[in-house]
């Protein structure tokens, strides 16, 4: 990000908030615990998942959970941005990154960026049953393994690699369905608990899932 001498205070243009919501740090934990920001407004970028590096730019594989505020629909625009007057609907309770971010001077955000991040386990490890499922999901749908298998499939059309990826995608989809039906869980909290669906994130590995004769199969994204 470039510094500018022209602006020295927030112009409320909304551009920062349109680029995406903040990542949560440990200092933001009370916002979730006190129900000021509900978990249905959050999503998790899971360890090993490719994500855009907002400060340095480019794609990176995240080293640990990053919990973020969701965008609106498929856009990155923060759900708490009021589009009419470009104001923040939770301004008094906005997370630490939002307080630190000044588009005209990025020193403060660079100091805290990726430090003392809040992880899912900080919020839900005490929730009997759920945390075990989250850990099991993390292990079975490991992004490091997905990366390796994706490369095998793309480079040599490895059928075993394809089946193992599809198995993970089916498990991920099934678990989400089950949690909503039997666990009586709000569908909107799933992206916080288990990250975004593999059916969507697999595209970041250059692959898409297609139906072939009623069966799922992988195709290389063109
Ligand atoms: S929480 Fe508020 S300040 Fe932070 S990105 Fe969203 S709208 Fe902007």
Coordinates of N, CA and C and ligand atoms in Angstrom, one line a residue:
X1 N 0.8 -1.2 0.0 CA 0.0 0.0 0.0 C 0.9 1.3 0.0
X2 N 0.5 2.3 -0.7 CA 1.3 3.5 -0.8 C 0.8 4.5 0.2
X3 N 1.8 5.3 0.7 CA 1.4 6.4 1.7 C 1.1 7.6 0.8
X4 N 0.3 8.5 1.4 CA 0.0 9.7 0.7 C 0.1 10.9 1.6
X5 N 0.6 12.0 1.2 CA 0.7 13.2 2.0 C -0.6 14.0 1.9
X6 N -1.5 13.7 1.0 CA -2.6 14.5 0.8 C -3.7 14.2 1.8
X7 N -4.0 12.9 2.1 CA -5.0 12.6 3.1 C -4.4 12.4 4.5
X8 N -5.0 12.9 5.5 CA -4.5 12.6 6.8 C -5.6 12.2 7.8
X9 N -6.8 12.0 7.3 CA -7.9 11.4 8.1 C -8.8 10.7 7.2
X10 N -9.6 9.8 7.8 CA -10.6 9.0 7.0 C -11.6 9.8 6.3
X11 N -11.7 9.6 4.9 CA -12.6 10.3 4.1 C -14.0 9.6 4.0
X12 N -14.1 8.5 4.7 CA -15.3 7.6 4.6 C -15.7 7.3 3.2
X13 N -14.6 7.0 2.4 CA -14.9 6.6 1.0 C -15.4 5.2 0.9
X14 N -15.1 4.3 1.9 CA -15.6 3.0 2.0 C -14.6 2.0 1.2
X15 N -13.6 2.5 0.6 CA -12.7 1.6 -0.2 C -12.1 0.5 0.6
X16 N -11.6 0.8 1.8 CA -10.9 -0.2 2.6 C -11.9 -1.3 2.9
X17 N -13.1 -0.9 3.3 CA -14.2 -1.9 3.8 C -14.7 -2.7 2.6
X18 N -14.6 -2.1 1.4 CA -15.1 -2.8 0.2 C -14.1 -3.9 -0.2
X19 N -12.8 -3.8 0.2 CA -11.8 -4.8 -0.2 C -11.9 -6.0 0.7
X20 N -12.7 -5.9 1.8 CA -12.9 -7.1 2.6 C -12.9 -6.8 4.1
X21 N -13.5 -7.6 4.9 CA -13.5 -7.4 6.3 C -12.2 -7.7 7.0
X22 N -12.0 -7.3 8.2 CA -10.7 -7.5 8.9 C -10.5 -9.0 9.4
X23 N -9.2 -9.3 9.6 CA -8.9 -10.6 10.3 C -9.0 -10.3 11.8
X24 N -9.4 -11.3 12.5 CA -9.6 -11.1 14.0 C -8.4 -11.5 14.8
X25 N -8.1 -10.6 15.8 CA -7.0 -10.8 16.7 C -7.5 -11.2 18.1
X26 N -6.6 -11.6 18.9 CA -7.1 -12.1 20.3 C -7.8 -10.9 21.0
X27 N -7.4 -9.7 20.7 CA -8.1 -8.6 21.4 C -9.6 -8.5 21.0
X28 N -9.9 -9.1 19.8 CA -11.3 -9.1 19.4 C -12.2 -10.2 20.0
X29 N -11.6 -11.1 20.7 CA -12.3 -12.2 21.3 C -13.6 -11.8 22.0
X30 N -13.6 -10.7 22.8 CA -14.8 -10.3 23.6 C -15.9 -9.9 22.6
X31 N -15.6 -9.5 21.4 CA -16.7 -9.1 20.5 C -17.5 -10.3 20.1
X32 N -16.9 -11.4 20.0 CA -17.6 -12.6 19.6 C -18.2 -13.2 20.9
X33 N -17.4 -13.3 22.0 CA -17.9 -13.9 23.2 C -19.2 -13.2 23.8
X34 N -19.2 -11.8 23.6 CA -20.3 -11.1 24.1 C -21.5 -11.0 23.1
X35 N -21.3 -11.6 22.0 CA -22.3 -11.6 21.0 C -22.5 -10.3 20.2
X36 N -21.5 -9.4 20.3 CA -21.6 -8.2 19.6 C -21.4 -8.5 18.1
X37 N -20.5 -9.3 17.8 CA -20.4 -9.8 16.4 C -20.7 -11.3 16.4
X38 N -21.8 -11.7 15.7 CA -22.2 -13.1 15.8 C -21.3 -14.0 14.8
X39 N -21.1 -15.2 15.2 CA -20.3 -16.1 14.4 C -20.8 -16.3 13.0
X40 N -22.1 -16.1 12.8 CA -22.7 -16.2 11.5 C -22.1 -15.2 10.5
X41 N -21.5 -14.1 11.0 CA -20.9 -13.1 10.2 C -19.5 -13.3 9.9
X42 N -18.9 -14.5 10.4 CA -17.5 -14.7 10.3 C -17.3 -15.9 9.3
X43 N -16.1 -16.0 8.8 CA -15.7 -17.2 8.1 C -14.2 -17.4 8.4
X44 N -13.8 -18.7 8.3 CA -12.4 -19.0 8.6 C -11.6 -19.4 7.3
X45 N -10.5 -18.8 7.2 CA -9.5 -19.2 6.1 C -8.7 -20.3 6.9
X46 N -8.8 -21.5 6.4 CA -8.2 -22.6 7.2 C -6.7 -22.7 6.9
X47 N -5.9 -23.2 7.9 CA -4.5 -23.4 7.7 C -4.2 -24.1 6.4
X48 N -3.2 -23.5 5.7 CA -2.8 -24.1 4.4 C -3.6 -23.6 3.2
X49 N -4.7 -22.9 3.4 CA -5.6 -22.4 2.4 C -4.9 -21.3 1.6
X50 N -5.0 -21.2 0.3 CA -4.5 -20.1 -0.4 C -5.4 -18.9 -0.2
X51 N -4.7 -17.7 0.1 CA -5.5 -16.5 0.3 C -4.7 -15.3 -0.2
X52 N -5.4 -14.2 -0.5 CA -4.7 -13.0 -0.9 C -4.0 -12.3 0.3
X53 N -2.8 -11.9 0.1 CA -2.0 -11.2 1.1 C -2.3 -9.8 1.0
X54 N -3.1 -9.2 1.9 CA -3.6 -7.9 1.8 C -2.5 -6.8 1.9
X55 N -1.5 -7.1 2.7 CA -0.4 -6.0 2.9 C 0.7 -6.2 1.8
X56 N 1.2 -7.4 1.7 CA 2.3 -7.6 0.7 C 1.8 -7.9 -0.7
X57 N 0.6 -8.3 -0.8 CA 0.0 -8.6 -2.1 C 0.3 -10.0 -2.6
X58 N -0.4 -10.5 -3.6 CA -0.2 -11.9 -4.1 C -0.9 -12.9 -3.3
X59 N -0.8 -14.2 -3.8 CA -1.5 -15.3 -3.1 C -0.5 -16.0 -2.1
X60 N -0.9 -16.4 -1.0 CA -0.1 -17.1 0.0 C -0.9 -18.2 0.6
X61 N -0.2 -19.2 1.1 CA -0.8 -20.3 1.9 C -0.8 -19.9 3.3
X62 N -2.0 -19.7 4.0 CA -2.0 -19.2 5.3 C -1.4 -20.2 6.3
X63 N -0.6 -19.7 7.3 CA 0.1 -20.6 8.2 C -0.8 -21.1 9.3
X64 N -1.9 -20.5 9.5 CA -2.8 -20.9 10.6 C -4.2 -20.3 10.3
X65 N -5.2 -20.7 11.1 CA -6.5 -20.1 11.0 C -6.5 -18.6 10.8
X66 N -7.3 -18.1 10.0 CA -7.5 -16.6 10.0 C -9.0 -16.5 10.0
X67 N -9.5 -15.9 11.0 CA -11.0 -15.6 11.1 C -11.3 -14.2 10.6
X68 N -12.2 -14.1 9.7 CA -12.5 -12.8 9.1 C -14.0 -12.5 9.1
X69 N -14.3 -11.2 8.9 CA -15.7 -10.9 8.8 C -16.1 -11.2 7.3
X70 N -17.3 -11.7 7.1 CA -17.7 -12.1 5.8 C -17.9 -10.9 4.9
X71 N -18.0 -11.2 3.6 CA -18.4 -10.2 2.6 C -19.9 -10.4 2.3
X72 N -20.4 -9.4 1.6 CA -21.8 -9.5 1.2 C -22.0 -10.4 0.0
X73 N -22.8 -11.4 0.1 CA -23.0 -12.4 -1.0 C -21.6 -12.9 -1.5
X74 N -21.3 -12.8 -2.8 CA -20.1 -13.3 -3.3 C -19.0 -12.2 -3.3
X75 N -19.4 -11.0 -2.9 CA -18.4 -9.9 -3.0 C -17.6 -9.9 -1.7
X76 N -16.5 -9.2 -1.7 CA -15.6 -9.1 -0.5 C -16.1 -8.0 0.4
X77 N -16.9 -7.1 -0.1 CA -17.4 -5.9 0.7 C -17.9 -6.4 2.1
X78 N -17.3 -5.8 3.2 CA -17.7 -6.2 4.5 C -19.2 -6.1 4.8
X79 N -19.7 -7.1 5.5 CA -21.2 -7.2 5.7 C -21.6 -6.0 6.6
X80 N -20.7 -5.4 7.3 CA -21.1 -4.3 8.2 C -20.9 -2.9 7.6
X81 N -20.6 -2.9 6.3 CA -20.5 -1.6 5.6 C -21.9 -1.1 5.2
X82 N -22.3 0.0 5.6 CA -23.5 0.6 5.1 C -23.3 1.2 3.8
X83 N -23.9 0.6 2.7 CA -23.5 1.1 1.4 C -24.0 2.5 1.0
X84 N -25.1 2.9 1.7 CA -25.6 4.2 1.4 C -24.7 5.3 1.8
X85 N -24.3 5.3 3.1 CA -23.4 6.4 3.5 C -22.0 6.0 3.8
X86 N -21.6 4.7 3.4 CA -20.3 4.2 3.5 C -19.8 4.2 5.0
X87 N -20.7 4.1 5.9 CA -20.3 4.1 7.3 C -20.3 2.6 7.8
X88 N -19.6 2.5 9.0 CA -19.5 1.1 9.6 C -20.7 1.0 10.6
X89 N -21.5 -0.1 10.4 CA -22.6 -0.3 11.3 C -22.2 -0.8 12.7
X90 N -21.0 -1.1 12.9 CA -20.5 -1.5 14.2 C -19.3 -0.6 14.7
X91 N -19.3 0.6 14.2 CA -18.2 1.5 14.4 C -17.6 1.5 15.8
X92 N -18.5 1.6 16.8 CA -18.0 1.7 18.2 C -17.3 0.4 18.6
X93 N -17.7 -0.7 18.0 CA -17.2 -2.0 18.3 C -16.4 -2.6 17.2
X94 N -15.8 -1.8 16.3 CA -15.1 -2.4 15.2 C -13.8 -3.1 15.7
X95 N -13.4 -4.2 15.0 CA -12.2 -4.9 15.4 C -10.9 -4.1 15.3
X96 N -9.9 -4.6 15.9 CA -8.6 -3.9 16.0 C -8.0 -3.5 14.7
X97 N -8.1 -4.4 13.7 CA -7.5 -4.1 12.4 C -8.2 -2.9 11.8
X98 N -9.5 -2.7 12.0 CA -10.2 -1.6 11.4 C -9.8 -0.3 12.1
X99 N -9.5 -0.4 13.4 CA -9.0 0.8 14.2 C -7.6 1.2 13.7
X100 N -6.8 0.1 13.3 CA -5.4 0.4 13.0 C -5.3 0.9 11.5
X101 N -6.2 0.5 10.7 CA -6.0 0.7 9.3 C -6.3 2.2 8.9
X102 N -5.3 2.8 8.4 CA -5.4 4.2 7.8 C -4.8 4.1 6.4
X103 N -5.6 4.3 5.4 CA -5.2 4.1 4.1 C -4.0 5.0 3.7
X104 N -3.9 6.2 4.4 CA -2.9 7.1 4.1 C -1.5 6.8 4.8
X105 N -1.6 5.9 5.8 CA -0.4 5.6 6.5 C -0.6 4.2 7.1
X106 N 0.1 3.2 6.5 CA -0.1 1.8 6.9 C 0.8 1.3 8.0
X107 N 1.5 2.2 8.6 CA 2.5 1.7 9.7 C 1.8 0.9 10.8
X108 N 0.6 1.4 11.3 CA -0.1 0.8 12.4 C -0.6 -0.6 12.0
X109 N -1.2 -0.7 10.8 CA -1.7 -2.0 10.4 C -0.6 -3.0 10.2
X110 N 0.5 -2.5 9.7 CA 1.7 -3.4 9.4 C 2.2 -4.0 10.7
X111 N 2.1 -3.2 11.8 CA 2.6 -3.6 13.1 C 1.8 -4.8 13.7
X112 N 0.5 -4.7 13.5 CA -0.3 -5.8 14.1 C -0.7 -6.9 13.2
X113 N -0.6 -6.7 11.9 CA -1.0 -7.6 10.9 C -0.4 -9.0 11.1
X114 N -1.2 -10.0 11.1 CA -0.8 -11.4 11.3 C -0.2 -11.7 12.7
X115 N -0.3 -10.8 13.6 CA 0.2 -11.0 15.0 C -1.0 -11.3 15.9
X116 N -0.8 -12.2 16.9 CA -1.8 -12.5 17.9 C -3.2 -12.7 17.3
X117 N -3.2 -13.5 16.3 CA -4.5 -13.8 15.6 C -5.4 -14.7 16.5
X118 N -6.6 -14.5 16.3 CA -7.6 -15.3 17.0 C -7.9 -16.6 16.2
X119 N -7.9 -17.7 16.9 CA -8.1 -19.0 16.2 C -9.5 -19.6 16.6
X120 N -9.9 -20.5 15.8 CA -11.2 -21.1 16.1 C -11.2 -21.8 17.5
X121 N -10.0 -22.4 17.8 CA -9.9 -23.1 19.1 C -10.1 -22.1 20.3
X122 N -9.7 -20.9 20.1 CA -9.9 -19.9 21.2 C -11.3 -19.6 21.5
X123 N -12.2 -19.9 20.5 CA -13.6 -19.6 20.7 C -14.4 -20.8 21.0
X124 N -14.0 -21.9 20.4 CA -15.0 -23.1 20.5 C -14.4 -24.4 21.1
X125 N -13.1 -24.3 21.6 CA -12.5 -25.6 22.1 C -13.3 -26.1 23.3
X126 N -14.0 -25.2 24.0 CA -14.8 -25.6 25.1 C -16.2 -26.1 24.8
X127 N -16.5 -26.1 23.5 CA -17.9 -26.6 23.1 C -17.8 -28.0 22.8
X128 N -18.3 -28.8 23.8 CA -18.3 -30.3 23.6 C -18.9 -30.7 22.3
X129 N -18.2 -31.7 21.7 CA -18.7 -32.2 20.4 C -18.3 -31.4 19.2
X130 N -18.5 -30.2 19.2 CA -18.3 -29.3 18.0 C -16.8 -29.2 17.7
X131 N -16.0 -29.0 18.8 CA -14.5 -28.8 18.6 C -13.9 -30.1 18.0
X132 N -14.4 -31.3 18.5 CA -13.8 -32.5 18.0 C -14.2 -32.7 16.5
X133 N -15.4 -32.3 16.1 CA -15.7 -32.3 14.7 C -14.9 -31.4 13.8
X134 N -14.6 -30.2 14.4 CA -13.8 -29.2 13.7 C -12.4 -29.8 13.5
X135 N -11.8 -30.3 14.5 CA -10.5 -30.9 14.4 C -10.4 -32.1 13.4
X136 N -11.4 -32.9 13.5 CA -11.5 -34.1 12.6 C -11.6 -33.6 11.1
X137 N -12.4 -32.6 10.9 CA -12.6 -32.0 9.6 C -11.3 -31.4 9.1
X138 N -10.6 -30.7 10.0 CA -9.3 -30.1 9.6 C -8.3 -31.1 9.2
X139 N -8.3 -32.3 9.8 CA -7.4 -33.3 9.5 C -7.8 -34.0 8.2
X140 N -9.1 -34.3 8.1 CA -9.5 -35.0 6.9 C -9.5 -34.2 5.6
X141 N -9.6 -32.9 5.8 CA -9.7 -32.0 4.6 C -8.5 -31.1 4.6
X142 N -7.3 -31.6 4.8 CA -6.1 -30.9 5.0 C -5.7 -30.2 3.6
X143 N -5.5 -28.9 3.7 CA -5.2 -28.2 2.4 C -3.8 -28.6 1.9
X144 N -2.9 -29.0 2.8 CA -1.6 -29.4 2.3 C -1.7 -30.6 1.4
X145 N -2.6 -31.6 1.9 CA -2.8 -32.8 1.1 C -3.5 -32.5 -0.2
X146 N -4.5 -31.6 -0.1 CA -5.3 -31.2 -1.3 C -4.3 -30.6 -2.4
X147 N -3.4 -29.8 -1.9 CA -2.4 -29.2 -2.9 C -1.6 -30.3 -3.6
X148 N -1.1 -31.3 -2.8 CA -0.3 -32.4 -3.3 C -1.2 -33.2 -4.3
X149 N -2.4 -33.6 -3.9 CA -3.2 -34.4 -4.8 C -3.6 -33.6 -6.0
X150 N -3.9 -32.3 -5.9 CA -4.3 -31.5 -7.0 C -3.2 -31.5 -8.1
X151 N -2.0 -31.4 -7.6 CA -0.8 -31.4 -8.5 C -0.7 -32.7 -9.2
X152 N -0.9 -33.8 -8.5 CA -0.8 -35.1 -9.1 C -1.9 -35.3 -10.2
X153 N -3.1 -34.8 -9.8 CA -4.2 -35.0 -10.8 C -3.9 -34.1 -12.1
X154 N -3.5 -32.9 -11.8 CA -3.3 -32.0 -13.0 C -2.1 -32.4 -13.8
X155 N -1.0 -32.9 -13.2 CA 0.2 -33.2 -13.9 C 0.1 -34.6 -14.6
X156 N -0.6 -35.5 -14.0 CA -0.6 -36.9 -14.6 C -1.9 -37.6 -14.6
X157 N -3.0 -36.8 -14.4 CA -4.3 -37.3 -14.5 C -4.5 -38.5 -13.5
X158 N -3.9 -38.4 -12.4 CA -3.9 -39.5 -11.4 C -5.3 -39.7 -10.8
X159 N -5.9 -40.9 -11.2 CA -7.2 -41.2 -10.8 C -7.4 -41.4 -9.3
X160 N -6.4 -41.9 -8.7 CA -6.5 -42.1 -7.2 C -6.5 -40.8 -6.5
X161 N -5.7 -39.8 -7.0 CA -5.7 -38.5 -6.4 C -7.0 -37.8 -6.6
X162 N -7.6 -38.0 -7.8 CA -8.9 -37.5 -8.1 C -10.0 -38.0 -7.1
X163 N -10.0 -39.3 -6.9 CA -10.9 -39.9 -6.0 C -10.7 -39.4 -4.5
X164 N -9.5 -39.3 -4.1 CA -9.2 -38.8 -2.8 C -9.7 -37.4 -2.6
X165 N -9.5 -36.5 -3.6 CA -10.0 -35.2 -3.4 C -11.6 -35.2 -3.4
X166 N -12.2 -36.0 -4.3 CA -13.6 -36.0 -4.3 C -14.2 -36.5 -3.0
X167 N -13.5 -37.5 -2.4 CA -13.9 -38.0 -1.1 C -13.9 -36.9 -0.1
X168 N -12.9 -36.1 -0.1 CA -12.9 -35.0 0.9 C -14.0 -34.0 0.6
X169 N -14.3 -33.7 -0.6 CA -15.3 -32.8 -1.0 C -16.7 -33.3 -0.5
X170 N -16.9 -34.6 -0.8 CA -18.2 -35.3 -0.4 C -18.3 -35.2 1.2
X171 N -17.2 -35.6 1.8 CA -17.3 -35.6 3.3 C -17.6 -34.2 3.8
X172 N -16.9 -33.2 3.3 CA -17.1 -31.8 3.7 C -18.6 -31.4 3.5
X173 N -19.2 -31.7 2.3 CA -20.5 -31.3 2.0 C -21.5 -32.1 3.0
X174 N -21.2 -33.4 3.2 CA -22.1 -34.2 4.0 C -22.1 -33.7 5.5
X175 N -20.9 -33.4 6.0 CA -20.8 -32.9 7.4 C -21.6 -31.6 7.6
X176 N -21.5 -30.7 6.6 CA -22.3 -29.5 6.7 C -23.8 -29.7 6.8
X177 N -24.2 -30.6 5.9 CA -25.6 -30.9 5.9 C -26.1 -31.5 7.2
X178 N -25.3 -32.5 7.7 CA -25.6 -33.2 8.9 C -25.7 -32.3 10.1
X179 N -24.7 -31.4 10.2 CA -24.7 -30.4 11.4 C -25.9 -29.6 11.4
X180 N -26.4 -29.1 10.2 CA -27.5 -28.3 10.2 C -28.8 -29.1 10.5
X181 N -28.9 -30.3 9.9 CA -30.1 -31.1 10.2 C -30.2 -31.7 11.6
X182 N -29.1 -32.4 12.0 CA -29.1 -33.1 13.3 C -28.6 -32.2 14.4
X183 N -27.7 -31.3 14.1 CA -27.1 -30.6 15.2 C -27.8 -29.3 15.5
X184 N -28.9 -29.1 14.6 CA -29.7 -27.9 14.8 C -28.9 -26.6 14.8
X185 N -27.9 -26.6 13.9 CA -26.9 -25.4 13.8 C -27.4 -24.5 12.7
X186 N -27.2 -23.2 12.9 CA -27.5 -22.2 11.9 C -26.6 -22.4 10.7
X187 N -27.1 -22.6 9.5 CA -26.4 -22.8 8.3 C -25.3 -21.8 8.1
X188 N -25.6 -20.6 8.5 CA -24.7 -19.4 8.3 C -23.4 -19.5 9.2
X189 N -23.4 -20.4 10.2 CA -22.2 -20.5 11.0 C -21.2 -21.5 10.4
X190 N -21.6 -22.2 9.4 CA -20.7 -23.3 8.9 C -19.4 -22.8 8.4
X191 N -19.4 -21.6 7.7 CA -18.1 -21.1 7.1 C -17.1 -20.7 8.2
X192 N -17.7 -20.4 9.4 CA -16.8 -20.1 10.5 C -16.2 -21.4 11.1
X193 N -17.1 -22.4 11.3 CA -16.7 -23.7 11.9 C -15.7 -24.5 11.0
X194 N -16.1 -24.6 9.7 CA -15.3 -25.5 8.8 C -14.7 -24.8 7.7
X195 N -14.6 -23.4 7.7 CA -14.1 -22.7 6.5 C -15.1 -22.8 5.4
X196 N -14.8 -22.2 4.3 CA -15.7 -22.2 3.1 C -15.7 -23.6 2.5
X197 N -16.9 -24.0 1.9 CA -17.0 -25.3 1.4 C -15.9 -25.7 0.4
X198 N -15.4 -26.9 0.5 CA -14.4 -27.4 -0.5 C -14.8 -27.3 -1.9
X199 N -16.1 -27.5 -2.1 CA -16.7 -27.4 -3.5 C -16.3 -26.1 -4.1
X200 N -16.3 -25.0 -3.3 CA -15.9 -23.7 -3.8 C -14.4 -23.5 -3.8
X201 N -13.7 -23.8 -2.7 CA -12.3 -23.5 -2.6 C -11.4 -24.4 -3.5
X202 N -11.9 -25.5 -4.0 CA -11.1 -26.3 -4.8 C -10.7 -25.5 -6.1
X203 N -11.5 -24.5 -6.4 CA -11.2 -23.7 -7.6 C -9.8 -23.0 -7.4
X204 N -9.4 -22.7 -6.2 CA -8.2 -22.1 -5.9 C -7.0 -23.0 -6.3
X205 N -7.3 -24.3 -6.4 CA -6.2 -25.2 -6.8 C -6.3 -25.5 -8.3
X206 N -7.0 -24.7 -9.0 CA -7.1 -24.8 -10.5 C -8.0 -25.9 -10.9
X207 N -9.0 -26.3 -10.0 CA -9.9 -27.5 -10.4 C -11.3 -27.1 -10.2
X208 N -12.2 -27.7 -10.9 CA -13.6 -27.6 -10.6 C -14.3 -29.0 -10.6
X209 N -15.4 -29.0 -9.9 CA -16.2 -30.3 -9.8 C -17.3 -30.2 -10.8
X210 N -17.4 -31.3 -11.6 CA -18.5 -31.4 -12.6 C -19.3 -32.7 -12.4
X211 N -20.5 -32.7 -12.8 CA -21.3 -33.9 -12.8 C -21.1 -34.7 -14.1
X212 N -20.9 -36.0 -14.0 CA -20.7 -36.8 -15.2 C -21.5 -38.1 -14.9
X213 N -22.6 -38.2 -15.6 CA -23.5 -39.4 -15.4 C -23.9 -39.5 -14.0
X214 N -24.3 -38.4 -13.3 CA -24.7 -38.5 -12.0 C -23.6 -38.6 -10.9
X215 N -22.4 -38.7 -11.4 CA -21.2 -38.8 -10.5 C -20.4 -37.5 -10.6
X216 N -19.8 -37.1 -9.4 CA -18.9 -36.0 -9.4 C -17.6 -36.4 -10.1
X217 N -17.0 -35.5 -10.8 CA -15.6 -35.7 -11.3 C -14.9 -34.4 -11.3
X218 N -13.6 -34.4 -11.3 CA -12.8 -33.2 -11.3 C -12.4 -32.8 -12.7
X219 N -12.3 -31.5 -13.0 CA -11.8 -31.0 -14.3 C -10.8 -29.9 -14.0
X220 N -9.9 -29.8 -14.9 CA -8.9 -28.7 -14.7 C -9.6 -27.4 -15.2
X221 N -9.5 -26.4 -14.3 CA -10.1 -25.1 -14.7 C -9.4 -24.4 -15.8
X222 N -10.1 -23.9 -16.8 CA -9.5 -23.3 -17.9 C -9.6 -21.8 -17.8
Ligands
LIG1 S1 -16.1 -3.8 10.5 FE1 -16.7 -1.7 9.9 S2 -14.7 -0.6 9.7 FE2 -14.3 -2.8 9.7 S3 -14.2 -3.4 7.5 FE3 -16.3 -3.7 8.2 S4 -17.5 -1.9 7.8 FE4 -15.3 -1.4 7.6

